[in-house]
Coordinates of C-alpha atoms in Angstrom, one line a residue:
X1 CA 133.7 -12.3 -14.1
X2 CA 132.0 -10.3 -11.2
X3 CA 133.1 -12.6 -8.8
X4 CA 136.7 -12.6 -10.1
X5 CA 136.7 -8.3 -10.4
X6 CA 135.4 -8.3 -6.8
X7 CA 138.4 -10.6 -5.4
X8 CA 140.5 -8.2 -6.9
X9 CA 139.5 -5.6 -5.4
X10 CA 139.2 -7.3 -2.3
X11 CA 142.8 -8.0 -2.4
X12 CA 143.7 -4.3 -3.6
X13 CA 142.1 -2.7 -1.1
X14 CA 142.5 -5.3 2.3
X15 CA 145.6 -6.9 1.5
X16 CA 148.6 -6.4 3.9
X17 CA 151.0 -3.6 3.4
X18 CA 154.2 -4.5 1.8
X19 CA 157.5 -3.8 3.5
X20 CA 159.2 -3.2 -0.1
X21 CA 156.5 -0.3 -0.2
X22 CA 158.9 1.4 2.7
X23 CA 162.0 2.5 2.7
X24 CA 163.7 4.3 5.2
X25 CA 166.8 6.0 4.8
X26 CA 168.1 5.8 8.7
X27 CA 167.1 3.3 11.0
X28 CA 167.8 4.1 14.5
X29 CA 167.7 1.4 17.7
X30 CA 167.2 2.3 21.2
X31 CA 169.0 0.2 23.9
X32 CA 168.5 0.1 27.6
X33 CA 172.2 -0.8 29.0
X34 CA 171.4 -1.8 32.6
X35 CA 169.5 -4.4 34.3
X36 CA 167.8 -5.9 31.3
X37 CA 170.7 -5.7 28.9
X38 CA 174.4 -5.4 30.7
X39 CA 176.2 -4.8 27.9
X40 CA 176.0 -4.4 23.4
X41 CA 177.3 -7.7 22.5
X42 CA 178.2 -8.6 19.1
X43 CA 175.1 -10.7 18.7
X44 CA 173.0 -7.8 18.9
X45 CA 175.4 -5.4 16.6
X46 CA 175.4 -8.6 13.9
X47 CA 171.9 -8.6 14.2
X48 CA 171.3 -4.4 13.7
X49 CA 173.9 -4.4 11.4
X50 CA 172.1 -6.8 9.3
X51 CA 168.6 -5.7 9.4
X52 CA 170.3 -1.8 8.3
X53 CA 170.6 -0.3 11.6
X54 CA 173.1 2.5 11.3
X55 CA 172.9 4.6 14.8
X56 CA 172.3 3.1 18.1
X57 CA 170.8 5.2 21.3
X58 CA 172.3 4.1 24.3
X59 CA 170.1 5.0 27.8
X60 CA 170.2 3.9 30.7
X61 CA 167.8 1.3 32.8
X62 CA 167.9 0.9 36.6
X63 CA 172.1 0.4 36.7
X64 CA 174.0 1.1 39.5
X65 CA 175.6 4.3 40.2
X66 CA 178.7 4.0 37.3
X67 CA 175.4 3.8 34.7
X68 CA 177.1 2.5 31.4
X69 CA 179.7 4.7 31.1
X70 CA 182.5 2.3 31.7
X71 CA 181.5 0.5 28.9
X72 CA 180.9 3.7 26.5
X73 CA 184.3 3.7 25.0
X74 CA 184.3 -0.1 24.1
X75 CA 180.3 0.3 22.9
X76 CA 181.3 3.6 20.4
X77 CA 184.7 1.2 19.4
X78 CA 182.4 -1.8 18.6
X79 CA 179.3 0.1 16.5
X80 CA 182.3 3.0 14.7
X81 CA 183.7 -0.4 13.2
X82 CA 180.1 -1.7 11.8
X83 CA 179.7 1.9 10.1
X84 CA 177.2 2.7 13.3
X85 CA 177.0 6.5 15.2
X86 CA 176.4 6.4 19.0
X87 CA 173.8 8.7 21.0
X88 CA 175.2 8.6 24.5
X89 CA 171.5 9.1 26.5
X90 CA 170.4 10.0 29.8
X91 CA 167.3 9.8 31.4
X92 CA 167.8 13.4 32.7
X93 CA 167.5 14.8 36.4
X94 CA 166.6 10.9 37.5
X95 CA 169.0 8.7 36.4
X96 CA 170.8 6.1 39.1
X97 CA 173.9 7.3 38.4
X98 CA 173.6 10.7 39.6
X99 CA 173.5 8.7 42.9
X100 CA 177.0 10.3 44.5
X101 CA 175.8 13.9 43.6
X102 CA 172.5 13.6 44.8
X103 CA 174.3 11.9 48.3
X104 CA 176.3 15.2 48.6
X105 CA 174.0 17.9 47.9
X106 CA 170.2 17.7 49.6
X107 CA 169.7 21.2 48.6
X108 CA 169.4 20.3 44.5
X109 CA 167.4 17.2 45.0
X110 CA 163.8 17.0 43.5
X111 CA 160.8 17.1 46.3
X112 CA 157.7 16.1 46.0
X113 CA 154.6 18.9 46.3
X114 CA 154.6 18.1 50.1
X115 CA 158.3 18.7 50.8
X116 CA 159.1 14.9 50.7
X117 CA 162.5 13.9 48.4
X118 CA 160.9 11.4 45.7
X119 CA 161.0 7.7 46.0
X120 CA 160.7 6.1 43.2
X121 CA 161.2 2.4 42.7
X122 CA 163.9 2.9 40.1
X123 CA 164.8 6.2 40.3
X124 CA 165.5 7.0 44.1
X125 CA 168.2 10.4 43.1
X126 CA 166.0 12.3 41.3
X127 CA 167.5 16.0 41.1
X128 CA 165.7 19.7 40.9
X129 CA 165.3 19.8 36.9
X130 CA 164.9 23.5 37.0
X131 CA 168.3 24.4 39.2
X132 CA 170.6 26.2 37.1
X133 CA 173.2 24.5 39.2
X134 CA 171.9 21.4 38.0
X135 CA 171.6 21.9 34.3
X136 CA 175.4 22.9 34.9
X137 CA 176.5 19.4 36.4
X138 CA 174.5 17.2 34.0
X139 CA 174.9 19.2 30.9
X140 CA 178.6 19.2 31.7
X141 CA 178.7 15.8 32.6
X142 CA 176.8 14.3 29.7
X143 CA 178.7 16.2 26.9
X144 CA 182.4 15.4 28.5
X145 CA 181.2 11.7 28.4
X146 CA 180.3 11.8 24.9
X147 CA 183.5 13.7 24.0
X148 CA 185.7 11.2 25.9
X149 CA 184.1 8.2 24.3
X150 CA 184.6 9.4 20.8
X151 CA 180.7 9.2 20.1
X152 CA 178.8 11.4 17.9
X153 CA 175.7 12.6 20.1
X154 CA 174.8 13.6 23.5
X155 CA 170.9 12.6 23.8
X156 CA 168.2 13.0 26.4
X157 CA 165.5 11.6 27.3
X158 CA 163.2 13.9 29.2
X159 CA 160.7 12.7 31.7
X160 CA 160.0 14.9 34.7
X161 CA 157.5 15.3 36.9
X162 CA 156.7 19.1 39.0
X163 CA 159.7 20.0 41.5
X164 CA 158.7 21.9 44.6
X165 CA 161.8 22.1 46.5
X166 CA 162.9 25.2 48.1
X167 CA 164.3 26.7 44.7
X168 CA 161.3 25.9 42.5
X169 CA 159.4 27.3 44.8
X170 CA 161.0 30.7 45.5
X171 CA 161.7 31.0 41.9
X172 CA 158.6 30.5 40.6
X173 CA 157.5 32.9 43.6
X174 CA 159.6 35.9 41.8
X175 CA 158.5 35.3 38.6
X176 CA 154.8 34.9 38.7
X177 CA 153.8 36.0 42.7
X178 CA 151.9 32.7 42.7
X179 CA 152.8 29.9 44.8
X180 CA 153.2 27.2 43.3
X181 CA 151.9 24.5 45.6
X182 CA 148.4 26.5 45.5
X183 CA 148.3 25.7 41.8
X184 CA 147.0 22.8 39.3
X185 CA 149.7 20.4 38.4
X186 CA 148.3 21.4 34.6
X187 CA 147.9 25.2 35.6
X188 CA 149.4 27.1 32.2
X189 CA 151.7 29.5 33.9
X190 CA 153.2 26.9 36.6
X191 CA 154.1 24.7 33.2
X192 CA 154.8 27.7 31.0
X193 CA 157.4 28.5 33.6
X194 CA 158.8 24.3 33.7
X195 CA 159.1 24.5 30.2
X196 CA 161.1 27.3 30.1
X197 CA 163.2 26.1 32.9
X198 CA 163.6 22.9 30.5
X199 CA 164.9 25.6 27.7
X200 CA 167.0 27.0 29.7
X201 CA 168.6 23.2 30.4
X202 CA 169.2 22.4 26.7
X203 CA 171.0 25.7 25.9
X204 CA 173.4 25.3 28.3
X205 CA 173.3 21.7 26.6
X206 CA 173.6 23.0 23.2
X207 CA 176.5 25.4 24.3
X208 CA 178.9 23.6 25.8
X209 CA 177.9 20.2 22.5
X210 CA 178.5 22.7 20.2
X211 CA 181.8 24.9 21.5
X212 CA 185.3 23.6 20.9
X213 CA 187.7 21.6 18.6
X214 CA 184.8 18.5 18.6
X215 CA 181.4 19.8 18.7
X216 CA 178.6 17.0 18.8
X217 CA 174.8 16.9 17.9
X218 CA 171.9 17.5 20.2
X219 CA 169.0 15.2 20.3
X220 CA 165.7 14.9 22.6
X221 CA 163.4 12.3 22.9
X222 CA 159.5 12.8 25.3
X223 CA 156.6 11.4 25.2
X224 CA 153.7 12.4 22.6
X225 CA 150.1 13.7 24.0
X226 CA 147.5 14.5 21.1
X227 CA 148.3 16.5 17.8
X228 CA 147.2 20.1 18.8
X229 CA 150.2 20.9 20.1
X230 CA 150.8 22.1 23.6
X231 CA 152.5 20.3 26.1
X232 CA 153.7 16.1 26.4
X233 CA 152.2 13.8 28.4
X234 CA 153.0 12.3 31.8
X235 CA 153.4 16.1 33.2
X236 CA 156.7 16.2 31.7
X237 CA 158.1 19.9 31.5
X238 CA 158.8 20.4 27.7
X239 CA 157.4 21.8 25.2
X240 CA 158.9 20.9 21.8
X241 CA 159.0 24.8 20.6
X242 CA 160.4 26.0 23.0
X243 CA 163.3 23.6 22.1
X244 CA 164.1 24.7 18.5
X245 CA 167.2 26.2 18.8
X246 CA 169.2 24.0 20.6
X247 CA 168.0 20.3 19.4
X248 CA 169.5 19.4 16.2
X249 CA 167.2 16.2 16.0
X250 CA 163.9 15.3 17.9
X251 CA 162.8 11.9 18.7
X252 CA 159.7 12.0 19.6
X253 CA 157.8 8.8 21.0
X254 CA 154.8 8.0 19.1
X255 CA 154.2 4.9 21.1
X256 CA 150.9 3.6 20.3
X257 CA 148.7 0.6 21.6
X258 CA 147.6 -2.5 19.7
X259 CA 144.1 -1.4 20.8
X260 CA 144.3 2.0 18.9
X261 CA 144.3 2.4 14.6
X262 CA 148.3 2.2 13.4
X263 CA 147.4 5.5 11.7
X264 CA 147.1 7.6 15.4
X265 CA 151.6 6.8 14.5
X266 CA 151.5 8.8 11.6
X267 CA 149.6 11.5 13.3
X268 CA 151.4 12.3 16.2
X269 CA 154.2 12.5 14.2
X270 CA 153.1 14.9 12.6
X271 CA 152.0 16.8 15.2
X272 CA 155.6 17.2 16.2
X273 CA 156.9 17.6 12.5
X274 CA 154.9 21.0 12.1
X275 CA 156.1 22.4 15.6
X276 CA 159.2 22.6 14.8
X277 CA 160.2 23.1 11.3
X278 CA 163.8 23.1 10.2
X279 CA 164.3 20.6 12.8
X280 CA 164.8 16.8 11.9
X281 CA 162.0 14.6 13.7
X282 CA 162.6 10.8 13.8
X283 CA 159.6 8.8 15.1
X284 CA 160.0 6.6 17.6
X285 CA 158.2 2.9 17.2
X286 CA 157.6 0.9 20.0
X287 CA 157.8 -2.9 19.0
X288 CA 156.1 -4.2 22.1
X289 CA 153.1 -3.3 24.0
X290 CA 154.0 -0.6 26.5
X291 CA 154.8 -1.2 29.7
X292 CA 154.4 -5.5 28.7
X293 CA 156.9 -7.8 26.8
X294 CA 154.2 -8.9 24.7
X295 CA 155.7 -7.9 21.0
X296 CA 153.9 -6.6 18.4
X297 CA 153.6 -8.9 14.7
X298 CA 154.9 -7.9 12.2
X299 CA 152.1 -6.8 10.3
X300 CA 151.2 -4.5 13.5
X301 CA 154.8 -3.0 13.1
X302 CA 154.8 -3.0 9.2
X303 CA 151.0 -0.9 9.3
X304 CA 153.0 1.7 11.5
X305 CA 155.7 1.9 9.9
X306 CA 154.0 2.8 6.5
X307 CA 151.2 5.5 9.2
X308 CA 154.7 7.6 9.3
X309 CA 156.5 6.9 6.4
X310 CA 153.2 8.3 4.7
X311 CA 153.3 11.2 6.8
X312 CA 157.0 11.9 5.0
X313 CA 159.1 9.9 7.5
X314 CA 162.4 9.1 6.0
X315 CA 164.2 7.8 9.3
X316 CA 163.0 5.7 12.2
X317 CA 163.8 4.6 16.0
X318 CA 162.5 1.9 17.4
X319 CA 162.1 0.6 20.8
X320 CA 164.3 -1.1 21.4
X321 CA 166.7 -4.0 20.7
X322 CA 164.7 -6.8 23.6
X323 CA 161.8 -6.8 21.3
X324 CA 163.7 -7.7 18.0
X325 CA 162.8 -11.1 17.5
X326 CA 163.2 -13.2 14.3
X327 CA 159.8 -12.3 12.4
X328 CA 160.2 -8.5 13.0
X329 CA 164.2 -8.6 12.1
X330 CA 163.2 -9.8 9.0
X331 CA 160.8 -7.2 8.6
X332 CA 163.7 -4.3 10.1
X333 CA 165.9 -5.9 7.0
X334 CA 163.5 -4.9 4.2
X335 CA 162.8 -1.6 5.3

C-alpha cells in the first residue's frame, strides 16, 4: 500500500503538464518574410490554421530594399479568407528597406558614438531613431502600408541601439547640458531622454493609426530584461510605461533559454503585465533556442506555456512559424 500511495504521488507531483490543462484564447505567429521565408504559402496558413492560429505578425528579415510589401496585399487576402488578422511589422529605424531613404538623406542616418554611420551585417540603413523627421517618414510609411493592404495592425518591433549623430547630440545637448558621448551607454538621464524620444515615435504612430475613415491598432514588441522594471535589454530605447497611451497591445519577448527554469516565462511576463495596466500584454514564446535552429520539445514548450498561462495569460505569440515542426504543431493544436 505504501509503495503504491507513493507512486501516486510521484506521478501527481512530477508528471508532465498536460496541454488540455491550457487553453488559450488567441494564438498569435510571428513570421520572418525575407531570406529565410520568401513568401506565406498555403502550407504554412493550412498548418496555423489547423493548430488555431488566428493572427499572423509579419516582419521583416534581411530582404532587399521592396521588404515584403509587395506581397502584403496577397498575404492580408490569403489569412482574411482563413478567419486570420495581419500585424504588418517593422523592425523600426534599421530595416533594409529603408535603403532609398537612407541613400538620399546622410543627415538622418544613425552614427555610431565615434561619428561612424553603423555597419551592421544585416542592417546596413539604420536611421537616427530620435529624429522627429524620422518618426514622420516611418510612422507615415508604416501606417499607409497597412491601410493599403486592408490589414488590421501596424506593429513594431523595437530594437535600437544609442544614436550620436549630429541631432542626438545637439538635442540631447539642450535638454540636459551634458554631452552625450561623455556619458555611460546605461547613464539614466542619456536613456531617460531615448526613451522619451521613443514616446514621442509611437504617438505620432498612434495619431496618424488611429485618425480617419479606417483607424488600425497599435502593437509593440522588445526584448524583456529582469522583472523590476526599468528599462529592456540589448540597450534598446524603450521603456514600456512610457508607452501606455499609444500601444493598444504589447508583445513583449519573454524569450528564455533551455538552460534557465520554464517558470523565469511566467515571470517576465508579469513583469510587463503590472507596468502597464489597462493595456493587453501577449507573451511572446520562442520555440527554438535563441540565436540556434535547435527547437525546443514539446514538453519544454508545453512547461512555458502553462509558466504564463499561470501567470493569467489568455493569448500567446510564438516565434515563429520555422520552428513549427510536427511534435510541437500537435502541441499548438491542443492549446
Amino acid at each position: 500500500m505504501r509503495i503504491l500511495m507513493s507512486l501516486f504521488l510521484f506521478l501527481f507531483f512530477v508528471s508532465p503538464v498536460l496541454a488540455q490543462d491550457v487553453k488559450f484564447e488567441n494564438k498569435m505567429m510571428w513570421i520572418q518574410v525575407g531570406n529565410q521565408i520568401k513568401d506565406v504559402d498555403d502550407n504554412m496558413f493550412s498548418k496555423m490554421e489547423k493548430a488555431g492560429f488566428n493572427k499572423i505578425v509579419l516582419l521583416h528579415s534581411s530582404v532587399n530594399d521592396q521588404g515584403y510589401f509587395p506581397k502584403l496585399s496577397s498575404i492580408v487576402k490569403k489569412a482574411h479568407q482563413r478567419g486570420m488578422k495581419v500585424s504588418v511589422g517593422t523592425l523600426v529605424f534599421k530595416d533594409t528597406f529603408q535603403k532609398r531613404y537612407w541613400q538620399k538623406n546622410p543627415s538622418l542616418r544613425h552614427c555610431s558614438k565615434d561619428g561612424s554611420y553603423t555597419d551592421n551585417k544585416y542592417y546596413h540603413y539604420q536611421i537616427c531613431p530620435n529624429n522627429p523627421v524620422n518618426h514622420e517618414y516611418i510612422a507615415s510609411l508604416m501606417v499607409s502600408k497597412t491601410r493599403n493592404a486592408g490589414a488590421d495592425e501596424v506593429h513594431i518591433d523595437y530594437e535600437i541601439v544609442p544614436c550620436y549623430c549630429p541631432y542626438c547630440l545637439e538635442k540631447f545637448k539642450q535638454d540636459t547640458g551634458l554631452d552625450a558621448r561623455e556619458v555611460a551607454e546605461t547613464d539614466k538621464t542619456w536613456m531617460t531622454w531615448r526613451s522619451q524620444s521613443t514616446r514621442d515615435f509611437f504617438a505620432v504612430l498612434a495619431r496618424k493609426a488611429r485618425s480617419g475613415e479606417q483607424p488600425i491598432a497599435v502593437s509593440a514588441t522588445a526584448p524583456v530584461i529582469g522583472y523590476a522594471g526599468g528599462f529592456s535589454a540589448y540597450s534598446t530605447d524603450l521603456r514600456y510605461e512610457d508607452l501606455t497611451l499609444y500601444v493598444d497591445e504589447f508583445q513583449p519577448m519573454v524569450y528564455i533559454s533551455v538552460k534557465n527554469p520554464s517558470s523565469m516565462a511566467g515571470d517576465k511576463y508579469e513583469s510587463i503585465n503590472i507596468r502597464v495596466p489597462g493595456r493587453a500584454v501577449v507573451p511572446g514564446i520562442i520555440i527554438n533556442e535563441e540565436f540556434t535552429t535547435q527547437i525546443k520539445t514539446a514538453d519544454r514548450v508545453m512547461e512555458e506555456l502553462k509558466s504564463v498561462y499561470d501567470k493569467g495569460a489568455r493569448s500567446i505569440a510564438v516565434f515563429e512559424i520555422r520552428y513549427l515542426n510536427d511534435e510541437l504543431q500537435e502541441l499548438f493544436e491542443k492549446i
